[in-house]
Short mmCIF file of C-alpha atoms in Angstrom, two decimals:
data_model
loop_
_atom_site.label_atom_id
_atom_site.label_comp_id
_atom_site.label_asym_id
_atom_site.label_seq_id
_atom_site.Cartn_x
_atom_site.Cartn_y
_atom_site.Cartn_z
CA UNK A 1 0.20 -0.01 0.21
CA UNK A 2 3.57 2.37 0.59
CA UNK A 3 4.85 1.65 -2.08
CA UNK A 4 1.25 2.38 -4.11
CA UNK A 5 1.13 5.96 -2.56
CA UNK A 6 4.89 6.60 -3.30
CA UNK A 7 4.29 5.68 -6.96
CA UNK A 8 0.75 7.65 -6.40
CA UNK A 9 2.76 10.80 -4.96
CA UNK A 10 5.88 10.58 -7.75
CA UNK A 11 2.84 10.61 -10.22
CA UNK A 12 1.33 14.04 -8.75
CA UNK A 13 4.22 16.06 -7.54
CA UNK A 14 5.78 15.10 -11.62
CA UNK A 15 2.66 16.30 -13.49
CA UNK A 16 2.39 18.52 -11.89
CA UNK A 17 6.10 19.78 -12.26
CA UNK A 18 5.37 18.20 -16.18
CA UNK A 19 1.99 21.51 -16.13
CA UNK A 20 4.53 24.23 -14.38
CA UNK A 21 7.51 22.89 -16.70
CA UNK A 22 4.39 23.31 -19.93
CA UNK A 23 4.04 26.89 -18.20
CA UNK A 24 6.83 28.29 -18.20
CA UNK A 25 8.57 26.87 -21.80
CA UNK A 26 4.95 28.83 -23.03
CA UNK A 27 5.09 31.79 -21.18
CA UNK A 28 9.04 32.08 -23.05
CA UNK A 29 7.01 31.00 -26.15
CA UNK A 30 5.12 33.85 -26.14
CA UNK A 31 7.81 36.47 -24.43
CA UNK A 32 10.19 35.08 -28.01
CA UNK A 33 7.40 36.10 -30.31
CA UNK A 34 6.70 39.54 -28.35
CA UNK A 35 9.74 41.18 -28.26
CA UNK A 36 10.83 42.82 -32.05
CA UNK A 37 13.92 39.96 -33.43
CA UNK A 38 16.00 43.21 -33.64
CA UNK A 39 16.29 43.66 -30.01
CA UNK A 40 17.55 39.41 -29.54
CA UNK A 41 20.01 40.68 -31.74
CA UNK A 42 20.95 44.02 -30.14
CA UNK A 43 21.68 41.09 -27.06
CA UNK A 44 23.55 38.68 -28.79
CA UNK A 45 25.78 41.96 -29.89
CA UNK A 46 26.36 43.00 -26.55
CA UNK A 47 27.11 39.95 -25.09
CA UNK A 48 29.50 38.93 -28.37
CA UNK A 49 31.09 42.50 -27.76
CA UNK A 50 31.70 41.15 -24.18
CA UNK A 51 33.20 37.80 -24.96
CA UNK A 52 36.03 39.82 -27.15
CA UNK A 53 36.65 42.55 -24.63
CA UNK A 54 38.04 39.53 -22.80
CA UNK A 55 40.60 38.17 -26.14
CA UNK A 56 41.72 41.57 -26.39
CA UNK A 57 44.79 42.27 -24.70
CA UNK A 58 44.53 45.45 -22.43
CA UNK A 59 48.24 47.06 -23.02
CA UNK A 60 49.31 49.16 -25.78
CA UNK A 61 51.38 47.45 -27.42
CA UNK A 62 49.93 44.52 -30.61
CA UNK A 63 48.64 48.24 -32.46
CA UNK A 64 48.84 48.73 -36.02
CA UNK A 65 50.71 51.19 -36.74
CA UNK A 66 48.32 53.88 -38.57
CA UNK A 67 45.56 53.44 -35.69
CA UNK A 68 48.37 54.69 -33.44
CA UNK A 69 49.47 57.53 -35.48
CA UNK A 70 45.54 58.81 -35.24
CA UNK A 71 45.10 58.01 -31.67
CA UNK A 72 48.04 60.47 -31.25
CA UNK A 73 47.01 63.00 -34.14
CA UNK A 74 43.33 62.71 -31.51
CA UNK A 75 44.89 63.35 -28.69
CA UNK A 76 46.93 65.63 -29.59
CA UNK A 77 44.45 67.61 -30.19
CA UNK A 78 42.86 67.38 -27.28
CA UNK A 79 45.12 68.52 -25.08
CA UNK A 80 45.98 71.21 -27.14
CA UNK A 81 49.51 69.97 -28.05
CA UNK A 82 51.89 69.88 -30.42
CA UNK A 83 50.50 67.76 -33.96
CA UNK A 84 52.38 64.74 -35.08
CA UNK A 85 50.96 65.10 -38.02
CA UNK A 86 54.64 67.29 -39.24
CA UNK A 87 57.16 64.21 -37.65
CA UNK A 88 54.83 61.70 -38.56
CA UNK A 89 52.48 62.32 -41.97
CA UNK A 90 49.09 62.62 -42.59
CA UNK A 91 47.19 59.80 -40.54
CA UNK A 92 44.26 58.15 -41.82
CA UNK A 93 40.25 58.63 -41.28
CA UNK A 94 40.37 56.01 -38.51
CA UNK A 95 41.29 59.22 -36.73
CA UNK A 96 37.44 60.32 -37.10
CA UNK A 97 36.53 57.34 -36.07
CA UNK A 98 37.72 57.32 -32.78
CA UNK A 99 37.37 61.14 -32.27
CA UNK A 100 35.09 59.99 -29.86
CA UNK A 101 36.65 57.84 -28.21
CA UNK A 102 39.95 59.88 -28.15
CA UNK A 103 38.47 63.07 -27.08
CA UNK A 104 36.12 61.13 -23.81
CA UNK A 105 38.83 58.94 -22.29
CA UNK A 106 42.16 61.41 -23.58
CA UNK A 107 45.26 58.13 -23.12
CA UNK A 108 43.00 54.92 -23.41
CA UNK A 109 44.41 52.47 -25.62
CA UNK A 110 41.24 49.84 -24.84
CA UNK A 111 38.68 52.84 -25.27
CA UNK A 112 39.71 52.33 -28.68
CA UNK A 113 39.74 48.74 -28.49
CA UNK A 114 35.98 48.61 -27.15
CA UNK A 115 35.14 51.74 -30.30
CA UNK A 116 36.35 49.35 -33.57
CA UNK A 117 34.44 46.37 -31.63
CA UNK A 118 31.09 49.10 -32.01
CA UNK A 119 32.41 50.06 -35.43
CA UNK A 120 32.31 45.35 -36.30
CA UNK A 121 29.82 45.12 -34.63
CA UNK A 122 27.74 47.67 -36.73
CA UNK A 123 28.71 46.18 -40.00
CA UNK A 124 27.68 42.73 -39.21
CA UNK A 125 24.79 43.99 -38.59
CA UNK A 126 24.39 46.67 -42.06
CA UNK A 127 25.29 43.20 -43.95
CA UNK A 128 22.86 41.25 -42.12
CA UNK A 129 20.73 43.41 -43.77
CA UNK A 130 21.71 44.35 -46.98
CA UNK A 131 21.49 40.72 -47.60
CA UNK A 132 18.10 40.48 -45.95
CA UNK A 133 17.12 43.34 -48.73
CA UNK A 134 18.38 40.75 -51.77
CA UNK A 135 16.33 38.23 -49.95
CA UNK A 136 19.39 35.97 -48.90
CA UNK A 137 18.39 36.27 -45.31
CA UNK A 138 19.27 32.37 -43.94
CA UNK A 139 22.49 32.66 -45.93
CA UNK A 140 23.10 36.54 -44.11
CA UNK A 141 22.37 35.39 -40.56
CA UNK A 142 24.58 32.39 -41.27
CA UNK A 143 27.67 34.08 -42.74
CA UNK A 144 27.41 36.52 -40.19
CA UNK A 145 27.21 34.78 -36.96
CA UNK A 146 30.56 33.29 -39.16
CA UNK A 147 32.31 36.66 -39.44
CA UNK A 148 31.53 37.48 -36.02
CA UNK A 149 33.83 34.20 -34.58
CA UNK A 150 36.52 34.22 -36.71
CA UNK A 151 39.83 34.79 -35.40
CA UNK A 152 40.46 37.38 -38.60
CA UNK A 153 38.11 39.09 -37.39
CA UNK A 154 38.90 39.09 -33.71
CA UNK A 155 42.87 39.99 -34.79
CA UNK A 156 41.84 43.23 -36.87
CA UNK A 157 40.10 44.07 -34.27
CA UNK A 158 42.79 44.43 -31.49
CA UNK A 159 45.51 46.11 -33.73
CA UNK A 160 42.84 48.27 -34.10
CA UNK A 161 43.06 47.38 -38.07
CA UNK A 162 41.29 49.71 -40.70
CA UNK A 163 39.25 46.07 -41.67
CA UNK A 164 36.56 46.42 -39.78
CA UNK A 165 36.86 50.63 -40.39
CA UNK A 166 37.01 49.28 -44.11
CA UNK A 167 33.92 46.82 -43.55
CA UNK A 168 31.66 48.93 -42.86
CA UNK A 169 32.68 51.21 -44.74
CA UNK A 170 31.72 49.31 -47.68
CA UNK A 171 28.49 48.41 -46.73
CA UNK A 172 26.85 51.72 -46.02
CA UNK A 173 28.61 53.25 -48.91
CA UNK A 174 26.12 50.66 -50.43
CA UNK A 175 23.30 51.74 -48.43
CA UNK A 176 23.36 55.11 -49.59
CA UNK A 177 23.67 54.41 -53.08
CA UNK A 178 20.35 52.71 -53.12
CA UNK A 179 18.72 55.90 -50.89
CA UNK A 180 20.53 57.93 -53.68
CA UNK A 181 18.77 56.26 -56.42
CA UNK A 182 15.34 56.46 -54.52
CA UNK A 183 15.60 60.05 -54.01
CA UNK A 184 14.96 62.63 -57.14
CA UNK A 185 17.50 65.06 -54.85
CA UNK A 186 20.81 64.99 -57.54
CA UNK A 187 23.15 67.01 -55.68
CA UNK A 188 21.22 66.11 -51.33
CA UNK A 189 22.72 65.17 -48.89
CA UNK A 190 23.30 61.73 -49.90
CA UNK A 191 25.59 62.03 -52.89
CA UNK A 192 27.89 64.69 -50.67
CA UNK A 193 27.73 61.82 -48.52
CA UNK A 194 29.48 59.68 -51.18
CA UNK A 195 31.76 61.78 -52.38
CA UNK A 196 32.97 61.42 -48.33
CA UNK A 197 32.63 57.74 -48.03
CA UNK A 198 34.82 57.35 -51.21
CA UNK A 199 37.47 59.45 -49.29
CA UNK A 200 37.70 57.40 -45.97
CA UNK A 201 37.55 54.48 -47.77
CA UNK A 202 41.16 55.51 -50.02
CA UNK A 203 42.98 56.49 -47.17
CA UNK A 204 42.21 52.98 -44.93
CA UNK A 205 43.82 51.14 -47.68
CA UNK A 206 44.24 50.14 -51.52
CA UNK A 207 41.43 48.17 -51.38
CA UNK A 208 38.95 51.07 -50.38
CA UNK A 209 39.88 51.97 -54.39
CA UNK A 210 36.49 49.51 -54.93
CA UNK A 211 34.51 51.93 -53.51
CA UNK A 212 35.32 54.87 -55.87
CA UNK A 213 35.69 52.02 -58.90
CA UNK A 214 32.23 50.66 -58.45
CA UNK A 215 30.89 53.75 -58.44
CA UNK A 216 31.71 54.64 -60.88
CA UNK A 217 31.22 52.02 -62.96
CA UNK A 218 27.45 52.05 -61.60
CA UNK A 219 27.11 56.09 -62.48
CA UNK A 220 28.23 55.20 -66.13
CA UNK A 221 26.10 52.34 -66.64
CA UNK A 222 23.33 54.68 -65.21
CA UNK A 223 20.18 55.62 -67.84
CA UNK A 224 20.06 59.69 -65.20
CA UNK A 225 20.82 62.47 -67.47
CA UNK A 226 23.63 63.30 -69.02
CA UNK A 227 24.66 66.33 -67.31
CA UNK A 228 23.83 64.55 -64.05
CA UNK A 229 26.08 61.90 -64.89
CA UNK A 230 28.98 64.01 -65.62
CA UNK A 231 28.33 66.00 -62.39
CA UNK A 232 28.84 61.84 -60.34
CA UNK A 233 31.72 61.37 -62.10
CA UNK A 234 33.47 64.79 -62.20
CA UNK A 235 32.80 64.74 -57.21
CA UNK A 236 34.06 61.35 -57.63
CA UNK A 237 37.25 61.79 -59.84
CA UNK A 238 38.01 65.10 -57.65
CA UNK A 239 37.81 62.98 -54.16
CA UNK A 240 39.59 60.68 -55.06
CA UNK A 241 43.24 62.75 -56.54
CA UNK A 242 42.09 65.05 -53.65
CA UNK A 243 42.42 62.38 -51.05
CA UNK A 244 45.94 60.64 -52.48
CA UNK A 245 47.15 63.98 -52.89
CA UNK A 246 46.52 64.34 -48.93
CA UNK A 247 47.89 60.74 -47.58
CA UNK A 248 50.63 60.53 -50.90
CA UNK A 249 50.46 56.76 -50.71
CA UNK A 250 49.74 54.09 -48.47
CA UNK A 251 53.36 53.88 -45.78
CA UNK A 252 51.64 51.56 -43.93
CA UNK A 253 50.83 48.69 -46.07
CA UNK A 254 52.91 46.15 -47.36
CA UNK A 255 52.78 45.14 -51.08
CA UNK A 256 53.23 41.53 -52.61
CA UNK A 257 52.70 39.06 -49.43
CA UNK A 258 52.31 36.00 -49.70
CA UNK A 259 48.46 35.20 -50.32
CA UNK A 260 48.08 31.95 -49.64
CA UNK A 261 50.53 32.49 -45.69
CA UNK A 262 47.22 35.59 -45.08
CA UNK A 263 44.03 33.32 -46.45
CA UNK A 264 45.54 30.36 -43.91
CA UNK A 265 44.55 33.52 -42.07
CA UNK A 266 40.90 33.10 -42.58
CA UNK A 267 40.81 29.74 -40.47
CA UNK A 268 44.01 30.34 -38.17
CA UNK A 269 44.37 33.32 -37.19
CA UNK A 270 47.31 35.87 -37.89
CA UNK A 271 50.69 34.51 -37.06
CA UNK A 272 54.37 36.05 -36.93
CA UNK A 273 56.75 32.61 -37.36
CA UNK A 274 58.92 33.77 -40.18
CA UNK A 275 58.74 30.40 -41.98
CA UNK A 276 55.75 29.54 -43.02
CA UNK A 277 53.84 25.85 -41.61
CA UNK A 278 52.59 22.99 -43.59
CA UNK A 279 49.35 22.78 -42.00
CA UNK A 280 49.16 26.92 -43.23
CA UNK A 281 50.35 26.10 -46.79
CA UNK A 282 47.78 23.80 -46.70
CA UNK A 283 44.64 26.18 -45.55
CA UNK A 284 45.70 28.39 -47.68
CA UNK A 285 45.54 26.43 -50.94
CA UNK A 286 42.29 24.75 -49.60
CA UNK A 287 41.74 28.65 -49.07
CA UNK A 288 41.82 29.71 -52.33
CA UNK A 289 40.73 26.67 -53.85
CA UNK A 290 36.86 27.73 -51.81
CA UNK A 291 37.35 30.53 -53.19
CA UNK A 292 37.68 30.49 -56.92
CA UNK A 293 34.84 28.03 -56.96
CA UNK A 294 32.85 30.46 -55.38
CA UNK A 295 34.19 33.21 -58.05
CA UNK A 296 33.45 30.51 -60.53
CA UNK A 297 29.68 30.49 -59.26
CA UNK A 298 27.96 33.67 -57.95
CA UNK A 299 30.49 35.91 -60.19
CA UNK A 300 27.69 37.35 -61.98
CA UNK A 301 26.05 37.32 -58.81
CA UNK A 302 28.69 39.43 -57.49
CA UNK A 303 29.15 41.70 -60.31
CA UNK A 304 25.02 42.34 -59.45
CA UNK A 305 24.92 43.86 -56.41
CA UNK A 306 26.56 46.57 -55.65
CA UNK A 307 27.87 45.31 -52.65
CA UNK A 308 29.20 42.22 -54.55
CA UNK A 309 30.91 44.22 -56.98
CA UNK A 310 32.19 46.30 -54.60
CA UNK A 311 34.05 43.38 -52.69
CA UNK A 312 35.06 42.02 -56.15
CA UNK A 313 36.75 44.81 -57.50
CA UNK A 314 38.21 44.77 -53.91
CA UNK A 315 39.39 41.87 -54.22
CA UNK A 316 41.15 42.26 -57.71
CA UNK A 317 42.86 45.25 -55.96
CA UNK A 318 43.51 42.84 -52.65
CA UNK A 319 45.82 40.27 -54.82
CA UNK A 320 48.65 43.68 -55.12
CA UNK A 321 48.93 43.71 -50.79
CA UNK A 322 47.41 39.89 -50.50
CA UNK A 323 47.96 41.17 -46.68
CA UNK A 324 45.71 40.73 -43.85
CA UNK A 325 42.82 43.32 -45.69
CA UNK A 326 42.92 41.00 -48.98
CA UNK A 327 42.29 37.44 -46.46
CA UNK A 328 39.52 40.01 -44.65
CA UNK A 329 37.93 40.53 -47.93
CA UNK A 330 37.84 37.05 -49.58
CA UNK A 331 36.14 35.83 -46.47
CA UNK A 332 33.50 37.54 -46.54
CA UNK A 333 33.08 37.35 -50.27
CA UNK A 334 33.08 32.77 -48.98
CA UNK A 335 30.60 32.97 -46.24
CA UNK A 336 28.17 36.28 -48.13
CA UNK A 337 27.93 34.34 -51.02
CA UNK A 338 29.48 30.94 -50.80
CA UNK A 339 27.16 29.73 -48.50
CA UNK A 340 24.59 30.36 -50.12
CA UNK A 341 25.19 28.02 -52.75
CA UNK A 342 24.19 25.19 -50.06
CA UNK A 343 20.83 26.75 -48.60
CA UNK A 344 19.57 25.51 -52.31
CA UNK A 345 15.73 24.79 -52.40
CA UNK A 346 15.30 21.66 -53.85
CA UNK A 347 12.37 21.05 -55.90
CA UNK A 348 10.62 17.76 -53.71
CA UNK A 349 10.59 17.53 -49.77
CA UNK A 350 11.30 14.13 -49.88
CA UNK A 351 14.99 14.56 -48.34
CA UNK A 352 14.24 16.24 -45.54
CA UNK A 353 15.71 18.60 -43.06
CA UNK A 354 18.55 16.14 -43.39
CA UNK A 355 18.96 16.35 -47.30
CA UNK A 356 18.37 20.41 -47.57
CA UNK A 357 20.48 21.26 -45.47
CA UNK A 358 23.02 18.62 -43.79
CA UNK A 359 25.48 20.05 -45.97
CA UNK A 360 25.44 23.04 -45.00
CA UNK A 361 25.19 22.09 -40.93
CA UNK A 362 28.19 20.31 -40.83
CA UNK A 363 30.07 23.08 -42.67
CA UNK A 364 28.81 25.31 -39.96
CA UNK A 365 29.79 22.76 -37.13
CA UNK A 366 33.04 22.39 -38.06
CA UNK A 367 34.12 26.02 -39.24
CA UNK A 368 32.61 27.17 -36.08
CA UNK A 369 34.72 24.64 -34.14
CA UNK A 370 37.82 25.43 -35.82
CA UNK A 371 36.57 29.18 -34.89
CA UNK A 372 36.66 28.23 -31.75
CA UNK A 373 39.16 26.55 -31.08
CA UNK A 374 41.71 29.24 -32.96
CA UNK A 375 39.92 31.34 -30.31
CA UNK A 376 40.48 29.47 -27.02
CA UNK A 377 44.31 29.15 -27.92
CA UNK A 378 44.07 33.84 -28.46
CA UNK A 379 42.57 33.82 -24.77
CA UNK A 380 45.68 31.50 -23.57
CA UNK A 381 47.79 33.78 -25.46
CA UNK A 382 46.59 37.27 -24.36
CA UNK A 383 46.48 35.52 -20.52
CA UNK A 384 49.82 34.40 -20.74
CA UNK A 385 50.90 37.83 -21.71
CA UNK A 386 52.41 36.70 -24.65
CA UNK A 387 53.51 39.43 -27.18
CA UNK A 388 54.31 40.09 -31.35
CA UNK A 389 57.87 39.80 -31.83
CA UNK A 390 58.14 44.05 -32.78
CA UNK A 391 55.79 44.43 -29.77
CA UNK A 392 58.22 42.75 -27.57
CA UNK A 393 61.35 44.69 -28.58
CA UNK A 394 59.28 47.35 -28.60
CA UNK A 395 58.21 47.26 -24.67
CA UNK A 396 61.33 46.58 -23.85
CA UNK A 397 62.28 49.61 -24.69
CA UNK A 398 58.92 51.30 -22.94
CA UNK A 399 59.68 48.99 -19.90
CA UNK A 400 63.34 48.79 -19.55
CA UNK A 401 64.17 52.68 -20.86
CA UNK A 402 61.19 53.91 -19.26
CA UNK A 403 60.04 56.90 -20.46
CA UNK A 404 62.82 58.97 -18.86
CA UNK A 405 66.75 58.75 -18.56
CA UNK A 406 67.47 58.00 -15.28
CA UNK A 407 71.46 58.63 -14.54
CA UNK A 408 71.59 59.24 -10.69
CA UNK A 409 69.14 57.52 -8.08
CA UNK A 410 67.48 60.17 -6.64
CA UNK A 411 66.88 62.64 -9.18
CA UNK A 412 63.86 64.87 -9.57
CA UNK A 413 61.68 64.82 -11.54
CA UNK A 414 61.98 68.58 -12.80
CA UNK A 415 65.86 67.15 -14.15
CA UNK A 416 65.44 63.95 -15.68
CA UNK A 417 65.76 63.94 -19.53
CA UNK A 418 63.46 63.18 -22.28
CA UNK A 419 64.56 60.30 -24.58
CA UNK A 420 63.77 61.41 -28.13
CA UNK A 421 63.84 57.35 -30.47
CA UNK A 422 64.30 57.41 -33.95
CA UNK A 423 61.92 54.42 -34.12
CA UNK A 424 60.29 52.24 -37.91
CA UNK A 425 57.62 52.40 -35.89
CA UNK A 426 57.49 56.07 -34.76
CA UNK A 427 53.66 55.79 -33.15
CA UNK A 428 53.39 53.26 -31.81
CA UNK A 429 56.30 53.55 -29.28
CA UNK A 430 55.63 57.38 -29.27
CA UNK A 431 51.94 55.28 -27.85
CA UNK A 432 54.00 52.53 -25.68
CA UNK A 433 56.84 54.64 -24.49
CA UNK A 434 55.35 58.19 -23.81
CA UNK A 435 58.61 59.75 -24.88
CA UNK A 436 59.95 61.28 -28.49
CA UNK A 437 59.25 59.01 -31.83
CA UNK A 438 60.44 60.70 -35.01
CA UNK A 439 60.66 58.20 -38.18
CA UNK A 440 63.62 56.33 -39.91
CA UNK A 441 66.18 58.20 -40.65
CA UNK A 442 66.05 58.35 -45.14
CA UNK A 443 69.54 56.97 -46.42
CA UNK A 444 72.73 57.88 -45.70
CA UNK A 445 76.10 57.88 -47.87
CA UNK A 446 77.83 57.18 -44.41
CA UNK A 447 78.07 56.60 -40.77
CA UNK A 448 79.02 60.34 -40.82
CA UNK A 449 75.77 61.56 -42.19
CA UNK A 450 73.65 59.43 -40.93
CA UNK A 451 75.60 60.65 -37.40
CA UNK A 452 74.46 63.97 -38.71
CA UNK A 453 71.43 63.09 -38.88
CA UNK A 454 70.30 61.44 -35.97
CA UNK A 455 72.49 64.47 -33.81
CA UNK A 456 69.40 64.94 -30.39
CA UNK A 457 67.95 61.33 -30.65
CA UNK A 458 69.24 58.56 -28.11
CA UNK A 459 68.26 55.31 -29.58
CA UNK A 460 67.29 53.89 -32.54
CA UNK A 461 64.76 50.81 -32.94
CA UNK A 462 63.69 49.13 -35.84
CA UNK A 463 64.41 45.39 -37.54
CA UNK A 464 67.63 45.06 -39.63
CA UNK A 465 66.56 41.99 -41.31
CA UNK A 466 63.93 44.20 -43.14
CA UNK A 467 65.24 45.27 -46.65
CA UNK A 468 64.00 48.86 -46.08
CA UNK A 469 66.82 49.38 -43.55
CA UNK A 470 69.73 47.38 -45.42
CA UNK A 471 71.38 50.61 -45.43
CA UNK A 472 71.08 52.00 -42.16
CA UNK A 473 72.57 48.92 -40.72
CA UNK A 474 75.40 49.01 -43.62
CA UNK A 475 76.52 52.36 -41.77
CA UNK A 476 75.59 50.87 -38.06
CA UNK A 477 77.71 48.90 -38.69
CA UNK A 478 80.61 50.55 -39.47
CA UNK A 479 80.29 53.21 -37.06
CA UNK A 480 83.35 53.86 -35.23
CA UNK A 481 83.77 52.12 -31.60
CA UNK A 482 82.16 54.00 -29.22
CA UNK A 483 79.79 55.88 -30.83
CA UNK A 484 76.69 53.52 -30.98
CA UNK A 485 76.39 50.63 -29.05
CA UNK A 486 73.61 47.89 -29.29
CA UNK A 487 70.94 47.98 -26.53
CA UNK A 488 69.21 45.00 -27.42
CA UNK A 489 68.74 42.26 -29.90
CA UNK A 490 65.91 40.55 -30.48
CA UNK A 491 63.77 38.50 -33.00
CA UNK A 492 61.55 41.48 -33.77
CA UNK A 493 64.33 44.01 -34.02
CA UNK A 494 67.13 45.76 -32.73
CA UNK A 495 67.67 48.75 -29.73
CA UNK A 496 70.84 51.41 -31.35
CA UNK A 497 71.98 53.23 -28.42
CA UNK A 498 73.28 56.64 -30.00
CA UNK A 499 76.34 57.27 -27.27
CA UNK A 500 77.25 60.94 -28.72
CA UNK A 501 73.15 62.22 -28.89
CA UNK A 502 72.89 61.66 -24.57
CA UNK A 503 72.92 63.87 -22.29
CA UNK A 504 75.69 65.22 -20.41
CA UNK A 505 75.27 62.99 -17.02
CA UNK A 506 74.57 65.50 -13.39
CA UNK A 507 77.33 66.59 -12.59
CA UNK A 508 79.51 66.96 -15.74
#
């Protein structure tokens, strides 16, 4: 009898529990249905931003040289000090994107990285909205999710690279072109906004030329009035030439790099190794093949879509650089125009879910697993404090030499001498060391001429293995004894102390 009561009691509790669970699930289901999708998207992007923040380096090292110069320009305006434009040159238009955080949190590099996270989130949102407007909401959503967790995107955010800003510029330009085509005003705000975006994209990277070129082709083939078309073409041409004159090229862009090594970072993230491993060769070749298949299948679709046309032209221009930005363009093409190839709609429903979506589900599972494994390795690297060879040599100068030459123990702060450094990475050196940093001197005919150029400079920091610095390395090696001394020699570069430029010690 007692056993029957126990069974009955258990059944009653279980039944009420099931009823409770069912009602709870019904309430949650109603909540999901009533809440607009955009708010769930906001929540997902907010959670993604918090997770990405955990994977970033919190120090000033690892920042892109162009981003460092842009931040220094903004901070110099806020603090009303001498602008670095004279010494370092005109920065790219990342300074505009980073200006708000630069004014609010002057000197905080981490705030600039958070701003880059927001820019990347906005770009992903705009990409998904664009694909949804083209009738591909499923493919756009899957592509956006994979893009946000890719190791390449995390690398670009951590270095405050031009990639997130360039992606946002491209997709905003596509939306502006669509809105401009729907407005009757020929010279309204959309017209000048497109000219401004042309200038922004060009300063960021050579791939940024893809946006004005796509605009020129679109308006050249437009059926609008001939005078309006000519005004538009003249305006874009003037904006392009003016921007190229202001920036004087792209000083921080490497040309003709290994495209296979760059495309391997699509899956495995960036690497600082001098030699490419076998795994990276295999992954890079696989990425090249996938990209070629997508281009072969979707070339017409890419060219017909204005945003796709931008990325197709960007891919062609990117072959000349084959850097991380080229890899980012290839990743976007493979995700947003490659996944729809697997999301076909069969004529018969007899195949079921696995027959219709099995291949893409398996692919997403494999790719996302690889992404998460690489992201986990990145998190461990951040926790251990590992830096790239370039950042390690800069840290040696920043932490070992300090901000000042402490020549006398207990010396008063006002009596300390500020050091001046000539660096291959002047913006990043100034950012990390909080000292005066200048670009490396031009090519000198001999050591004496080089020493005359270095008057007032205390240290040189550069990579002697870089072919651009071969003349500098040769002149330093042939200098007489006592004039220069190697202070630090690491894999990432060398720090050379200029003895004749050091200030006199106290009491001498």
